[in-house]
mmCIF file of C-alpha atoms in Angstrom:
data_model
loop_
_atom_site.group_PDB
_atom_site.id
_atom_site.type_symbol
_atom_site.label_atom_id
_atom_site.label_comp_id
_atom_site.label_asym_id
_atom_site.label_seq_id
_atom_site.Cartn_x
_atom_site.Cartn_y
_atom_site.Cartn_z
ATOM 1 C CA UNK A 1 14.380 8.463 -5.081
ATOM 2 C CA UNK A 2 13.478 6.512 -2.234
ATOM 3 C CA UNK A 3 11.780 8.066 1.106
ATOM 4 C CA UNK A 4 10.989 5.846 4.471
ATOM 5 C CA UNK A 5 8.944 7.940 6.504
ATOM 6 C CA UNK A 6 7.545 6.934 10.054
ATOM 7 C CA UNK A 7 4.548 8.065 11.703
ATOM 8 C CA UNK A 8 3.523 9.063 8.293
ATOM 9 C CA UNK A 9 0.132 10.703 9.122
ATOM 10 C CA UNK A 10 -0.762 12.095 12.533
ATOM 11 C CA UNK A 11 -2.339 10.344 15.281
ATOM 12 C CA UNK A 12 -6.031 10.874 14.786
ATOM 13 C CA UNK A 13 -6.012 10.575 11.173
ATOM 14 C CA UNK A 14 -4.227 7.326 11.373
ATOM 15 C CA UNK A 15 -6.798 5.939 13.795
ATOM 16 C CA UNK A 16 -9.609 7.284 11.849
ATOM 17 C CA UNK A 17 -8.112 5.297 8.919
ATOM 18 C CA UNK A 18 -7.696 2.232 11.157
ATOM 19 C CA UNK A 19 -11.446 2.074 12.722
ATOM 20 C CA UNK A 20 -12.914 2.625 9.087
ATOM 21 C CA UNK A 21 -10.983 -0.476 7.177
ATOM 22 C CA UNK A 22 -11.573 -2.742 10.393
ATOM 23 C CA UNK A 23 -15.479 -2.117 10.800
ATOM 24 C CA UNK A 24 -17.208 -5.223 9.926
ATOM 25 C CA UNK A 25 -19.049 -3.382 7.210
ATOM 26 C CA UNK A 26 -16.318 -2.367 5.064
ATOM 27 C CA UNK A 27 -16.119 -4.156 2.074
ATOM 28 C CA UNK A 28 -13.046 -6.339 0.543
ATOM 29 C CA UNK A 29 -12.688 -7.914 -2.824
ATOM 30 C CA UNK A 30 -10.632 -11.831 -2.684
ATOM 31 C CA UNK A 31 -7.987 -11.744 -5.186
ATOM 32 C CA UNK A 32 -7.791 -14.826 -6.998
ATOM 33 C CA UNK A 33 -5.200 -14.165 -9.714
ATOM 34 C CA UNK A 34 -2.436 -14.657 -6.467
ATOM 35 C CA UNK A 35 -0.475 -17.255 -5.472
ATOM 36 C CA UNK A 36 -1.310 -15.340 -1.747
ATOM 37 C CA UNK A 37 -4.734 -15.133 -0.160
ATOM 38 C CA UNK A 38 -5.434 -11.770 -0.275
ATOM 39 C CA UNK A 39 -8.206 -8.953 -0.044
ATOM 40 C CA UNK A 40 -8.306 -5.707 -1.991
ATOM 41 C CA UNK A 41 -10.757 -2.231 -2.021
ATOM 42 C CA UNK A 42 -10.131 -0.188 -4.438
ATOM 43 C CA UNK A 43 -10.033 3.472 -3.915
ATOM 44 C CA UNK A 44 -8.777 5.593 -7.168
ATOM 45 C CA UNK A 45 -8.357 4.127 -10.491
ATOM 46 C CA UNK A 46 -7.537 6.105 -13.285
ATOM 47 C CA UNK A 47 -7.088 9.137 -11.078
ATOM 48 C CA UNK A 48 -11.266 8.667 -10.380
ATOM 49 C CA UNK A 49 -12.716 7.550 -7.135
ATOM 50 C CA UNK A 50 -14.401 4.503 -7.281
ATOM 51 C CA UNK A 51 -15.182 4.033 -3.827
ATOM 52 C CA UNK A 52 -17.382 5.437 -1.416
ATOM 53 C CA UNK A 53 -13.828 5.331 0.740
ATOM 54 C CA UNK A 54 -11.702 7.136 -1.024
ATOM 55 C CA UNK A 55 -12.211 10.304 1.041
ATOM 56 C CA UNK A 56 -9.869 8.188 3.553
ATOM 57 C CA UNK A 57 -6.983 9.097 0.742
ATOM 58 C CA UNK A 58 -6.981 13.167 2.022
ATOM 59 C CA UNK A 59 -4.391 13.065 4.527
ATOM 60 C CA UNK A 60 -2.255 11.384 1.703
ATOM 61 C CA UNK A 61 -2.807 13.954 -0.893
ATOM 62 C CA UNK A 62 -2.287 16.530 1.392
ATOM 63 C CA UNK A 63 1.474 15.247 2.447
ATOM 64 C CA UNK A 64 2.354 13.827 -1.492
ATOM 65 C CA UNK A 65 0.779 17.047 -2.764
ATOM 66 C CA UNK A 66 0.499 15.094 -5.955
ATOM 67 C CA UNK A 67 -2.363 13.512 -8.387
ATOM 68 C CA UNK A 68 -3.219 9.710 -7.240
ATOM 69 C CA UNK A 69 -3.573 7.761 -10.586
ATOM 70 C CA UNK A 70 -4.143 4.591 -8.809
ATOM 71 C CA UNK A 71 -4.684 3.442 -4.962
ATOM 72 C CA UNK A 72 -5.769 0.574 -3.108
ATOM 73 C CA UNK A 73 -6.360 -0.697 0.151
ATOM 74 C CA UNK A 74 -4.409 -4.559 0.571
ATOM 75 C CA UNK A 75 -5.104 -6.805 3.346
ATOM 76 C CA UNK A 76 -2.753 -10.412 3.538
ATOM 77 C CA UNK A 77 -3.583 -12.646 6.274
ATOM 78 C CA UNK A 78 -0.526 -13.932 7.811
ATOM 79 C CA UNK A 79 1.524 -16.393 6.133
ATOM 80 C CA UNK A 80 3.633 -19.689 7.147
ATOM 81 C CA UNK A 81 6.629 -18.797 5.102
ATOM 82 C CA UNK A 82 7.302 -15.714 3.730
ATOM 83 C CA UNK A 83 6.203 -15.545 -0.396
ATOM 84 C CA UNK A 84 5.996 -12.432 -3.056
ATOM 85 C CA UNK A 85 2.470 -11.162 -2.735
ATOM 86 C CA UNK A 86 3.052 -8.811 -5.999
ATOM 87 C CA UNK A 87 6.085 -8.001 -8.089
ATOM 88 C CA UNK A 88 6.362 -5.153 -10.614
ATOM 89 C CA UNK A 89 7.605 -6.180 -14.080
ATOM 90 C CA UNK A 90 7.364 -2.830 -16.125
ATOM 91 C CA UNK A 91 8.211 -3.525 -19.358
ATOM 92 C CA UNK A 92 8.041 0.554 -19.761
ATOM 93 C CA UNK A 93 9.373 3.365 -17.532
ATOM 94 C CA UNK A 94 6.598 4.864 -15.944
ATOM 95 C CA UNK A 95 7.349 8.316 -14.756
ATOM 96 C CA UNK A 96 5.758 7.792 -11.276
ATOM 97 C CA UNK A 97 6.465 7.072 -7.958
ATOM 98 C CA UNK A 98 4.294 4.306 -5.758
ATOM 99 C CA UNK A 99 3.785 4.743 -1.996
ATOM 100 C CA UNK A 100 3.323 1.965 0.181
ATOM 101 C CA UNK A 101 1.882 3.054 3.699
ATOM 102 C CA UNK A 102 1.076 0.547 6.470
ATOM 103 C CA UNK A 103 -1.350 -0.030 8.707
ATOM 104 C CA UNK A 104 0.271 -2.417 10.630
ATOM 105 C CA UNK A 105 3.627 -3.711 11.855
ATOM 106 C CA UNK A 106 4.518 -7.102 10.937
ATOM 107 C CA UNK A 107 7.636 -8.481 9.397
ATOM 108 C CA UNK A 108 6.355 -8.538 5.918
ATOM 109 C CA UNK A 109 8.747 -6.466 3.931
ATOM 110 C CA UNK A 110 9.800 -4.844 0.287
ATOM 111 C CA UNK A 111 12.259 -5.509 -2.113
ATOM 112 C CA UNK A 112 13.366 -3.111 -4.456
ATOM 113 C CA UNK A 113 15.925 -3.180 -6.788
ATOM 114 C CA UNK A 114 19.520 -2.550 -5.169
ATOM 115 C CA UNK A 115 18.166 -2.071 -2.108
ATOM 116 C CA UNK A 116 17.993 -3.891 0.724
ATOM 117 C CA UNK A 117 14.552 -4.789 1.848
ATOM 118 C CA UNK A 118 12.685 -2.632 3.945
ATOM 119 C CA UNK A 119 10.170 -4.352 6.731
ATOM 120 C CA UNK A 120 6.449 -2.879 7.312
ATOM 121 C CA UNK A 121 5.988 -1.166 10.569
ATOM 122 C CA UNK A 122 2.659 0.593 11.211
ATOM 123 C CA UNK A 123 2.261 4.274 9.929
ATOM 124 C CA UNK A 124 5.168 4.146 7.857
ATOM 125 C CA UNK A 125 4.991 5.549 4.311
ATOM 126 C CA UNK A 126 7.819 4.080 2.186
ATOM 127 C CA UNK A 127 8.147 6.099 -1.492
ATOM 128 C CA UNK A 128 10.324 5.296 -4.476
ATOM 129 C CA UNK A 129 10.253 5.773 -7.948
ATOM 130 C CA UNK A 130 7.665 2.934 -9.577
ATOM 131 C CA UNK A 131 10.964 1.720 -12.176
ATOM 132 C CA UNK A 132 12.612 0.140 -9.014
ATOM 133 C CA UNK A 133 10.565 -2.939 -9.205
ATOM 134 C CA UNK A 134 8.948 -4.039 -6.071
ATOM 135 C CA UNK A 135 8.540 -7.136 -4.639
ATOM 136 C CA UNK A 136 6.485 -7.176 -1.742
ATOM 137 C CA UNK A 137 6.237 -10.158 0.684
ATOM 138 C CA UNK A 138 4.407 -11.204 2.841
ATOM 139 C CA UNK A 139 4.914 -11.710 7.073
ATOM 140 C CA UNK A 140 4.557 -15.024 8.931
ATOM 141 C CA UNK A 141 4.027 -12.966 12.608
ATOM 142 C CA UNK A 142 1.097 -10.906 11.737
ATOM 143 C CA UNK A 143 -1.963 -10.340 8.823
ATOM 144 C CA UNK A 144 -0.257 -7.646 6.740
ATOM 145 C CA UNK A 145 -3.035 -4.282 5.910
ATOM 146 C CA UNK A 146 -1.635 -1.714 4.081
ATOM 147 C CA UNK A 147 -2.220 1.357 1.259
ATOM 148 C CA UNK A 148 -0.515 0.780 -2.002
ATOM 149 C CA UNK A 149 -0.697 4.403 -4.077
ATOM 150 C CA UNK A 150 0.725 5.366 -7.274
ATOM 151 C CA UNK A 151 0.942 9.036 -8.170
ATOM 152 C CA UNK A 152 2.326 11.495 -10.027
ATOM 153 C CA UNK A 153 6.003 12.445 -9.900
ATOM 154 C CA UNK A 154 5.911 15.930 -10.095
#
């Protein structure tokens, strides 16, 4: 199953969102196991909070009306030619489905498997089943910010 859905959250709760992660004061992790520059907050792990942030996830589990086993918050700054920033290799089937939901529009986009890809545009929630394989990659017109969730299928 794959769902594209814009304007994803409403208005207010998107910009409430927005001005949290862009305050000067929120906190970002550098990821240095990429190839990609890139900064990361996590907000769920293991279906536990483990941010003082995560309350920013309620508009989410209100519309996926599902269990978040894992979520976190992704910023990429704008690249000069677009690369993978992550790929899924599941060596298992995994019976959950990952949510990507974007801040931001840029011309980043994902690949999943048989699919053709599917560009970021800002509040846009794009769902599939986690056995697709993504590949996301990353834009060269714009810093990329977006919500990667994975949660339960049923």
């Amino acid at each position: 199953m794959i769902n594209l859905e814009n304007n994803f959250l409403e208005n207010n709760k998107f910009g409430y969102i927005e001005k949290i992660i862009t305050n000067h004061n929120f906190k970002f992790s550098i990821n240095h196991r990429s190839n990609i520059l890139h900064f990361f907050h996590i907000l769920i792990h293991d279906y536990k909070p483990v941010s003082n942030h995560s309350n920013l996830l309620e508009p989410f589990k209100d519309k996926i009306k599902n269990k978040i086993i894992e979520s976190v918050l992704l910023f990429v700054p704008q690249t000069i030619k677009q690369e993978i920033i992550f790929q899924e290799n599941l060596d298992i089937l995994k019976d959950t489905m990952t949510g990507i939901y974007s801040l931001n529009q840029n011309n980043g986009y994902v690949k999943l498997t048989n699919v053709e890809p599917i560009q970021f545009d800002q509040n846009q929630m794009l769902s599939f089943n986690t056995n697709l394989k993504p590949k996301i990659y990353s834009s060269t017109n714009n810093y990329q910010c977006f919500i990667q969730l994975e949660y339960d299928y049923n």
